[in-house]
Amino acid sequence: SSTIGGAALDHHPIDWLMTPGRIGVKQPFELVVLQGGSGESLSPKRARRFREVLAEHNKLIRARGARVALYMTHAYSRDHKNFNPANSGKTQAMYVEAGNEIDALVIPVGLAFDEAYRRYPDWKLHKSDGSHPTLIGTYLAACTVYAAIYGKSPVGNPYTYEGAIPQDQALQLQQVAHDTVEKFYRP
């Protein structure tokens, strides 16, 4: 994992990161999951740069024998200064269009957040900053990533972050992830 807080996609030195042994992984990667910054889809200039950098990263990743997946970010919540109900649609559009351009798997994490908030409006999937996920938001994202990459339902997985997430809520989060992925890939 290479994570740079608040970074845009172009801040990641993908060539260096993909070199076997550089980040503790000796074998070549099979799948590289890329994610842009939360605000990249909200500015036409930043969205255009995201797509340019993505195309460059995609060439290098594929040349090294790996596939690309795009982690569709969740939109800002109402607690964030840049919250706008239209942001989720902009984020979805950017990731889907970019994914189609480079033939990448798009992981619909942002849509899973939208669906969870629709079903359970009192849940707190975002921290008070309105940007970063809470523990249950992170769990929902992980379930969505699992369902998208492996094509299997996370429903019934017993893992609850060592009991930090109540079993019934974990099951609800798993179901949201499953339903979102199913709807996204098989509308």
PDB file of C-alpha atoms in Angstrom:
ATOM      1  CA  SER A   1       0.000   0.000   0.000  1.00  0.00           C
ATOM      2  CA  SER A   2       1.211   3.446  -0.842  1.00  0.00           C
ATOM      3  CA  THR A   3      -0.935   6.107   0.725  1.00  0.00           C
ATOM      4  CA  ILE A   4      -0.209   9.809   0.728  1.00  0.00           C
ATOM      5  CA  GLY A   5      -2.783  11.749   2.734  1.00  0.00           C
ATOM      6  CA  GLY A   6      -4.589  14.408   0.746  1.00  0.00           C
ATOM      7  CA  ALA A   7      -2.737  13.438  -2.414  1.00  0.00           C
ATOM      8  CA  ALA A   8      -3.917  13.376  -5.984  1.00  0.00           C
ATOM      9  CA  LEU A   9      -3.161  10.413  -8.209  1.00  0.00           C
ATOM     10  CA  ASP A  10      -0.245  12.228  -9.839  1.00  0.00           C
ATOM     11  CA  HIS A  11       1.586  12.445  -6.496  1.00  0.00           C
ATOM     12  CA  HIS A  12       2.291   8.693  -6.514  1.00  0.00           C
ATOM     13  CA  PRO A  13       5.554   7.553  -8.180  1.00  0.00           C
ATOM     14  CA  ILE A  14       3.971   4.461  -9.751  1.00  0.00           C
ATOM     15  CA  ASP A  15       7.114   3.337 -11.579  1.00  0.00           C
ATOM     16  CA  TRP A  16       9.078   3.227  -8.348  1.00  0.00           C
ATOM     17  CA  LEU A  17       6.186   1.648  -6.391  1.00  0.00           C
ATOM     18  CA  MET A  18       5.723  -1.125  -8.972  1.00  0.00           C
ATOM     19  CA  THR A  19       9.353  -2.234  -8.900  1.00  0.00           C
ATOM     20  CA  PRO A  20       9.482  -5.597  -7.084  1.00  0.00           C
ATOM     21  CA  GLY A  21      11.097  -5.276  -3.668  1.00  0.00           C
ATOM     22  CA  ARG A  22      10.638  -1.513  -3.332  1.00  0.00           C
ATOM     23  CA  ILE A  23       7.722  -1.608  -0.897  1.00  0.00           C
ATOM     24  CA  GLY A  24       8.384  -5.022   0.581  1.00  0.00           C
ATOM     25  CA  VAL A  25       6.649  -7.060  -2.108  1.00  0.00           C
ATOM     26  CA  LYS A  26       9.040  -9.272  -4.014  1.00  0.00           C
ATOM     27  CA  GLN A  27       6.682 -10.666  -6.663  1.00  0.00           C
ATOM     28  CA  PRO A  28       5.216  -8.539  -9.447  1.00  0.00           C
ATOM     29  CA  PHE A  29       1.732  -7.223  -8.803  1.00  0.00           C
ATOM     30  CA  GLU A  30      -1.282  -8.898 -10.395  1.00  0.00           C
ATOM     31  CA  LEU A  31      -3.720  -6.074  -9.651  1.00  0.00           C
ATOM     32  CA  VAL A  32      -3.034  -2.450  -8.802  1.00  0.00           C
ATOM     33  CA  VAL A  33      -5.849  -0.493  -7.179  1.00  0.00           C
ATOM     34  CA  LEU A  34      -5.671   3.242  -7.860  1.00  0.00           C
ATOM     35  CA  GLN A  35      -7.637   5.996  -6.191  1.00  0.00           C
ATOM     36  CA  GLY A  36      -7.638   9.698  -6.796  1.00  0.00           C
ATOM     37  CA  GLY A  37      -8.094  12.398  -4.206  1.00  0.00           C
ATOM     38  CA  SER A  38     -11.623  13.039  -2.974  1.00  0.00           C
ATOM     39  CA  GLY A  39     -11.888  16.381  -4.728  1.00  0.00           C
ATOM     40  CA  GLU A  40     -10.487  15.375  -8.115  1.00  0.00           C
ATOM     41  CA  SER A  41     -13.909  14.732  -9.627  1.00  0.00           C
ATOM     42  CA  LEU A  42     -15.231  18.124  -8.501  1.00  0.00           C
ATOM     43  CA  SER A  43     -12.987  20.242 -10.718  1.00  0.00           C
ATOM     44  CA  PRO A  44     -12.900  19.779 -14.506  1.00  0.00           C
ATOM     45  CA  LYS A  45      -9.185  20.652 -14.500  1.00  0.00           C
ATOM     46  CA  ARG A  46      -8.357  18.137 -11.740  1.00  0.00           C
ATOM     47  CA  ALA A  47     -10.574  15.454 -13.319  1.00  0.00           C
ATOM     48  CA  ARG A  48      -8.794  15.934 -16.655  1.00  0.00           C
ATOM     49  CA  ARG A  49      -5.403  15.616 -14.919  1.00  0.00           C
ATOM     50  CA  PHE A  50      -6.610  12.476 -13.113  1.00  0.00           C
ATOM     51  CA  ARG A  51      -7.468  10.873 -16.445  1.00  0.00           C
ATOM     52  CA  GLU A  52      -4.156  11.877 -18.030  1.00  0.00           C
ATOM     53  CA  VAL A  53      -2.142  10.452 -15.141  1.00  0.00           C
ATOM     54  CA  LEU A  54      -4.350   7.371 -15.026  1.00  0.00           C
ATOM     55  CA  ALA A  55      -3.641   6.682 -18.700  1.00  0.00           C
ATOM     56  CA  GLU A  56       0.114   6.943 -18.036  1.00  0.00           C
ATOM     57  CA  HIS A  57      -0.062   4.734 -14.943  1.00  0.00           C
ATOM     58  CA  ASN A  58      -2.213   2.216 -16.813  1.00  0.00           C
ATOM     59  CA  LYS A  59       0.394   1.836 -19.581  1.00  0.00           C
ATOM     60  CA  LEU A  60       3.149   1.161 -17.075  1.00  0.00           C
ATOM     61  CA  ILE A  61       1.045  -1.178 -14.924  1.00  0.00           C
ATOM     62  CA  ARG A  62      -0.086  -3.233 -17.923  1.00  0.00           C
ATOM     63  CA  ALA A  63       3.453  -3.323 -19.334  1.00  0.00           C
ATOM     64  CA  ARG A  64       4.484  -4.991 -16.080  1.00  0.00           C
ATOM     65  CA  GLY A  65       1.748  -7.610 -16.433  1.00  0.00           C
ATOM     66  CA  ALA A  66      -0.789  -6.306 -13.938  1.00  0.00           C
ATOM     67  CA  ARG A  67      -4.393  -5.191 -14.228  1.00  0.00           C
ATOM     68  CA  VAL A  68      -5.809  -1.885 -12.981  1.00  0.00           C
ATOM     69  CA  ALA A  69      -8.748  -1.373 -10.655  1.00  0.00           C
ATOM     70  CA  LEU A  70     -10.151   2.008  -9.692  1.00  0.00           C
ATOM     71  CA  TYR A  71     -11.383   2.622  -6.156  1.00  0.00           C
ATOM     72  CA  MET A  72     -14.347   4.975  -6.616  1.00  0.00           C
ATOM     73  CA  THR A  73     -14.151   7.308  -3.639  1.00  0.00           C
ATOM     74  CA  HIS A  74     -17.106   8.247  -1.490  1.00  0.00           C
ATOM     75  CA  ALA A  75     -18.412  11.790  -1.673  1.00  0.00           C
ATOM     76  CA  TYR A  76     -18.009  14.277   1.150  1.00  0.00           C
ATOM     77  CA  SER A  77     -20.694  14.097   3.830  1.00  0.00           C
ATOM     78  CA  ARG A  78     -22.793  17.011   5.052  1.00  0.00           C
ATOM     79  CA  ASP A  79     -20.101  17.867   7.618  1.00  0.00           C
ATOM     80  CA  HIS A  80     -17.599  18.867   4.918  1.00  0.00           C
ATOM     81  CA  LYS A  81     -17.379  22.429   3.593  1.00  0.00           C
ATOM     82  CA  ASN A  82     -17.457  21.137  -0.005  1.00  0.00           C
ATOM     83  CA  PHE A  83     -20.528  18.933   0.470  1.00  0.00           C
ATOM     84  CA  ASN A  84     -22.949  19.000  -2.422  1.00  0.00           C
ATOM     85  CA  PRO A  85     -25.539  16.299  -3.159  1.00  0.00           C
ATOM     86  CA  ALA A  86     -24.358  16.312  -6.790  1.00  0.00           C
ATOM     87  CA  ASN A  87     -20.782  15.327  -5.841  1.00  0.00           C
ATOM     88  CA  SER A  88     -21.515  11.613  -5.734  1.00  0.00           C
ATOM     89  CA  GLY A  89     -22.758  11.667  -9.330  1.00  0.00           C
ATOM     90  CA  LYS A  90     -19.671  13.576 -10.463  1.00  0.00           C
ATOM     91  CA  THR A  91     -17.401  11.083  -8.727  1.00  0.00           C
ATOM     92  CA  GLN A  92     -19.244   8.111 -10.207  1.00  0.00           C
ATOM     93  CA  ALA A  93     -19.124   9.613 -13.698  1.00  0.00           C
ATOM     94  CA  MET A  94     -15.388  10.330 -13.502  1.00  0.00           C
ATOM     95  CA  TYR A  95     -14.490   6.833 -12.313  1.00  0.00           C
ATOM     96  CA  VAL A  96     -16.803   4.999 -14.697  1.00  0.00           C
ATOM     97  CA  GLU A  97     -15.681   7.024 -17.728  1.00  0.00           C
ATOM     98  CA  ALA A  98     -12.007   6.672 -16.783  1.00  0.00           C
ATOM     99  CA  GLY A  99     -12.441   2.958 -16.109  1.00  0.00           C
ATOM    100  CA  ASN A 100     -14.092   2.460 -19.492  1.00  0.00           C
ATOM    101  CA  GLU A 101     -11.307   4.382 -21.237  1.00  0.00           C
ATOM    102  CA  ILE A 102      -8.592   2.086 -19.890  1.00  0.00           C
ATOM    103  CA  ASP A 103     -10.660  -1.100 -19.453  1.00  0.00           C
ATOM    104  CA  ALA A 104     -10.222  -1.132 -15.666  1.00  0.00           C
ATOM    105  CA  LEU A 105     -12.344  -2.690 -12.958  1.00  0.00           C
ATOM    106  CA  VAL A 106     -14.234   0.053 -11.116  1.00  0.00           C
ATOM    107  CA  ILE A 107     -14.906  -0.672  -7.443  1.00  0.00           C
ATOM    108  CA  PRO A 108     -18.100   1.217  -6.462  1.00  0.00           C
ATOM    109  CA  VAL A 109     -17.199   2.194  -2.898  1.00  0.00           C
ATOM    110  CA  GLY A 110     -18.781   5.628  -3.246  1.00  0.00           C
ATOM    111  CA  LEU A 111     -22.050   4.080  -4.362  1.00  0.00           C
ATOM    112  CA  ALA A 112     -21.970   1.709  -1.388  1.00  0.00           C
ATOM    113  CA  PHE A 113     -21.678   4.723   0.923  1.00  0.00           C
ATOM    114  CA  ASP A 114     -24.650   6.341  -0.806  1.00  0.00           C
ATOM    115  CA  GLU A 115     -26.693   3.161  -0.442  1.00  0.00           C
ATOM    116  CA  ALA A 116     -25.757   2.691   3.209  1.00  0.00           C
ATOM    117  CA  TYR A 117     -26.778   6.271   3.997  1.00  0.00           C
ATOM    118  CA  ARG A 118     -30.039   5.722   2.099  1.00  0.00           C
ATOM    119  CA  ARG A 119     -30.838   2.594   4.117  1.00  0.00           C
ATOM    120  CA  TYR A 120     -29.414   3.748   7.445  1.00  0.00           C
ATOM    121  CA  PRO A 121     -29.410   7.575   7.547  1.00  0.00           C
ATOM    122  CA  ASP A 122     -28.355   7.698  11.198  1.00  0.00           C
ATOM    123  CA  TRP A 123     -25.141   5.783  10.623  1.00  0.00           C
ATOM    124  CA  LYS A 124     -21.846   7.671  10.722  1.00  0.00           C
ATOM    125  CA  LEU A 125     -19.753   6.410   7.815  1.00  0.00           C
ATOM    126  CA  HIS A 126     -17.648   9.598   7.804  1.00  0.00           C
ATOM    127  CA  LYS A 127     -15.625  11.111  10.609  1.00  0.00           C
ATOM    128  CA  SER A 128     -16.568  14.602  11.785  1.00  0.00           C
ATOM    129  CA  ASP A 129     -14.366  16.121   9.044  1.00  0.00           C
ATOM    130  CA  GLY A 130     -16.882  14.872   6.471  1.00  0.00           C
ATOM    131  CA  SER A 131     -14.128  13.336   4.355  1.00  0.00           C
ATOM    132  CA  HIS A 132     -12.446  10.367   6.020  1.00  0.00           C
ATOM    133  CA  PRO A 133     -14.288   7.142   6.816  1.00  0.00           C
ATOM    134  CA  THR A 134     -15.122   5.910  10.292  1.00  0.00           C
ATOM    135  CA  LEU A 135     -14.480   2.303  11.260  1.00  0.00           C
ATOM    136  CA  ILE A 136     -17.831   1.196   9.818  1.00  0.00           C
ATOM    137  CA  GLY A 137     -17.168   3.237   6.675  1.00  0.00           C
ATOM    138  CA  THR A 138     -13.827   1.507   6.274  1.00  0.00           C
ATOM    139  CA  TYR A 139     -15.487  -1.864   6.864  1.00  0.00           C
ATOM    140  CA  LEU A 140     -18.117  -1.095   4.206  1.00  0.00           C
ATOM    141  CA  ALA A 141     -15.363  -0.094   1.782  1.00  0.00           C
ATOM    142  CA  ALA A 142     -13.436  -3.316   2.474  1.00  0.00           C
ATOM    143  CA  CYS A 143     -16.552  -5.421   1.889  1.00  0.00           C
ATOM    144  CA  THR A 144     -17.173  -3.580  -1.382  1.00  0.00           C
ATOM    145  CA  VAL A 145     -13.582  -4.074  -2.537  1.00  0.00           C
ATOM    146  CA  TYR A 146     -13.798  -7.780  -1.693  1.00  0.00           C
ATOM    147  CA  ALA A 147     -17.089  -8.251  -3.559  1.00  0.00           C
ATOM    148  CA  ALA A 148     -15.835  -6.353  -6.625  1.00  0.00           C
ATOM    149  CA  ILE A 149     -12.413  -7.974  -6.922  1.00  0.00           C
ATOM    150  CA  TYR A 150     -13.339 -11.540  -6.085  1.00  0.00           C
ATOM    151  CA  GLY A 151     -16.899 -11.585  -7.452  1.00  0.00           C
ATOM    152  CA  LYS A 152     -18.078 -13.160  -4.219  1.00  0.00           C
ATOM    153  CA  SER A 153     -20.538 -11.959  -1.623  1.00  0.00           C
ATOM    154  CA  PRO A 154     -19.086 -10.764   1.680  1.00  0.00           C
ATOM    155  CA  VAL A 155     -22.385 -11.616   3.392  1.00  0.00           C
ATOM    156  CA  GLY A 156     -21.761 -13.980   6.269  1.00  0.00           C
ATOM    157  CA  ASN A 157     -18.096 -13.143   6.775  1.00  0.00           C
ATOM    158  CA  PRO A 158     -17.555 -13.454  10.546  1.00  0.00           C
ATOM    159  CA  TYR A 159     -14.861 -10.765  10.756  1.00  0.00           C
ATOM    160  CA  THR A 160     -16.030  -7.758  12.798  1.00  0.00           C
ATOM    161  CA  TYR A 161     -12.732  -5.995  13.499  1.00  0.00           C
ATOM    162  CA  GLU A 162     -12.181  -8.033  16.644  1.00  0.00           C
ATOM    163  CA  GLY A 163     -15.727  -7.346  17.839  1.00  0.00           C
ATOM    164  CA  ALA A 164     -15.561  -3.561  17.367  1.00  0.00           C
ATOM    165  CA  ILE A 165     -18.471  -3.709  14.901  1.00  0.00           C
ATOM    166  CA  PRO A 166     -21.651  -5.371  16.192  1.00  0.00           C
ATOM    167  CA  GLN A 167     -22.364  -8.582  14.265  1.00  0.00           C
ATOM    168  CA  ASP A 168     -25.788  -7.388  13.085  1.00  0.00           C
ATOM    169  CA  GLN A 169     -24.340  -4.132  11.765  1.00  0.00           C
ATOM    170  CA  ALA A 170     -21.466  -5.970  10.076  1.00  0.00           C
ATOM    171  CA  LEU A 171     -24.033  -8.159   8.320  1.00  0.00           C
ATOM    172  CA  GLN A 172     -25.963  -5.062   7.191  1.00  0.00           C
ATOM    173  CA  LEU A 173     -22.766  -3.473   5.865  1.00  0.00           C
ATOM    174  CA  GLN A 174     -21.895  -6.701   4.058  1.00  0.00           C
ATOM    175  CA  GLN A 175     -25.359  -6.774   2.485  1.00  0.00           C
ATOM    176  CA  VAL A 176     -25.064  -3.155   1.324  1.00  0.00           C
ATOM    177  CA  ALA A 177     -21.696  -3.929  -0.274  1.00  0.00           C
ATOM    178  CA  HIS A 178     -23.057  -7.059  -1.954  1.00  0.00           C
ATOM    179  CA  ASP A 179     -26.191  -5.316  -3.250  1.00  0.00           C
ATOM    180  CA  THR A 180     -24.222  -2.312  -4.508  1.00  0.00           C
ATOM    181  CA  VAL A 181     -21.707  -4.424  -6.404  1.00  0.00           C
ATOM    182  CA  GLU A 182     -24.446  -6.615  -7.880  1.00  0.00           C
ATOM    183  CA  LYS A 183     -26.439  -3.579  -9.038  1.00  0.00           C
ATOM    184  CA  PHE A 184     -23.353  -1.817 -10.394  1.00  0.00           C
ATOM    185  CA  TYR A 185     -22.137  -4.743 -12.495  1.00  0.00           C
ATOM    186  CA  ARG A 186     -25.509  -6.272 -13.362  1.00  0.00           C
ATOM    187  CA  PRO A 187     -28.036  -3.415 -13.529  1.00  0.00           C
TER     188      PRO A 187
END
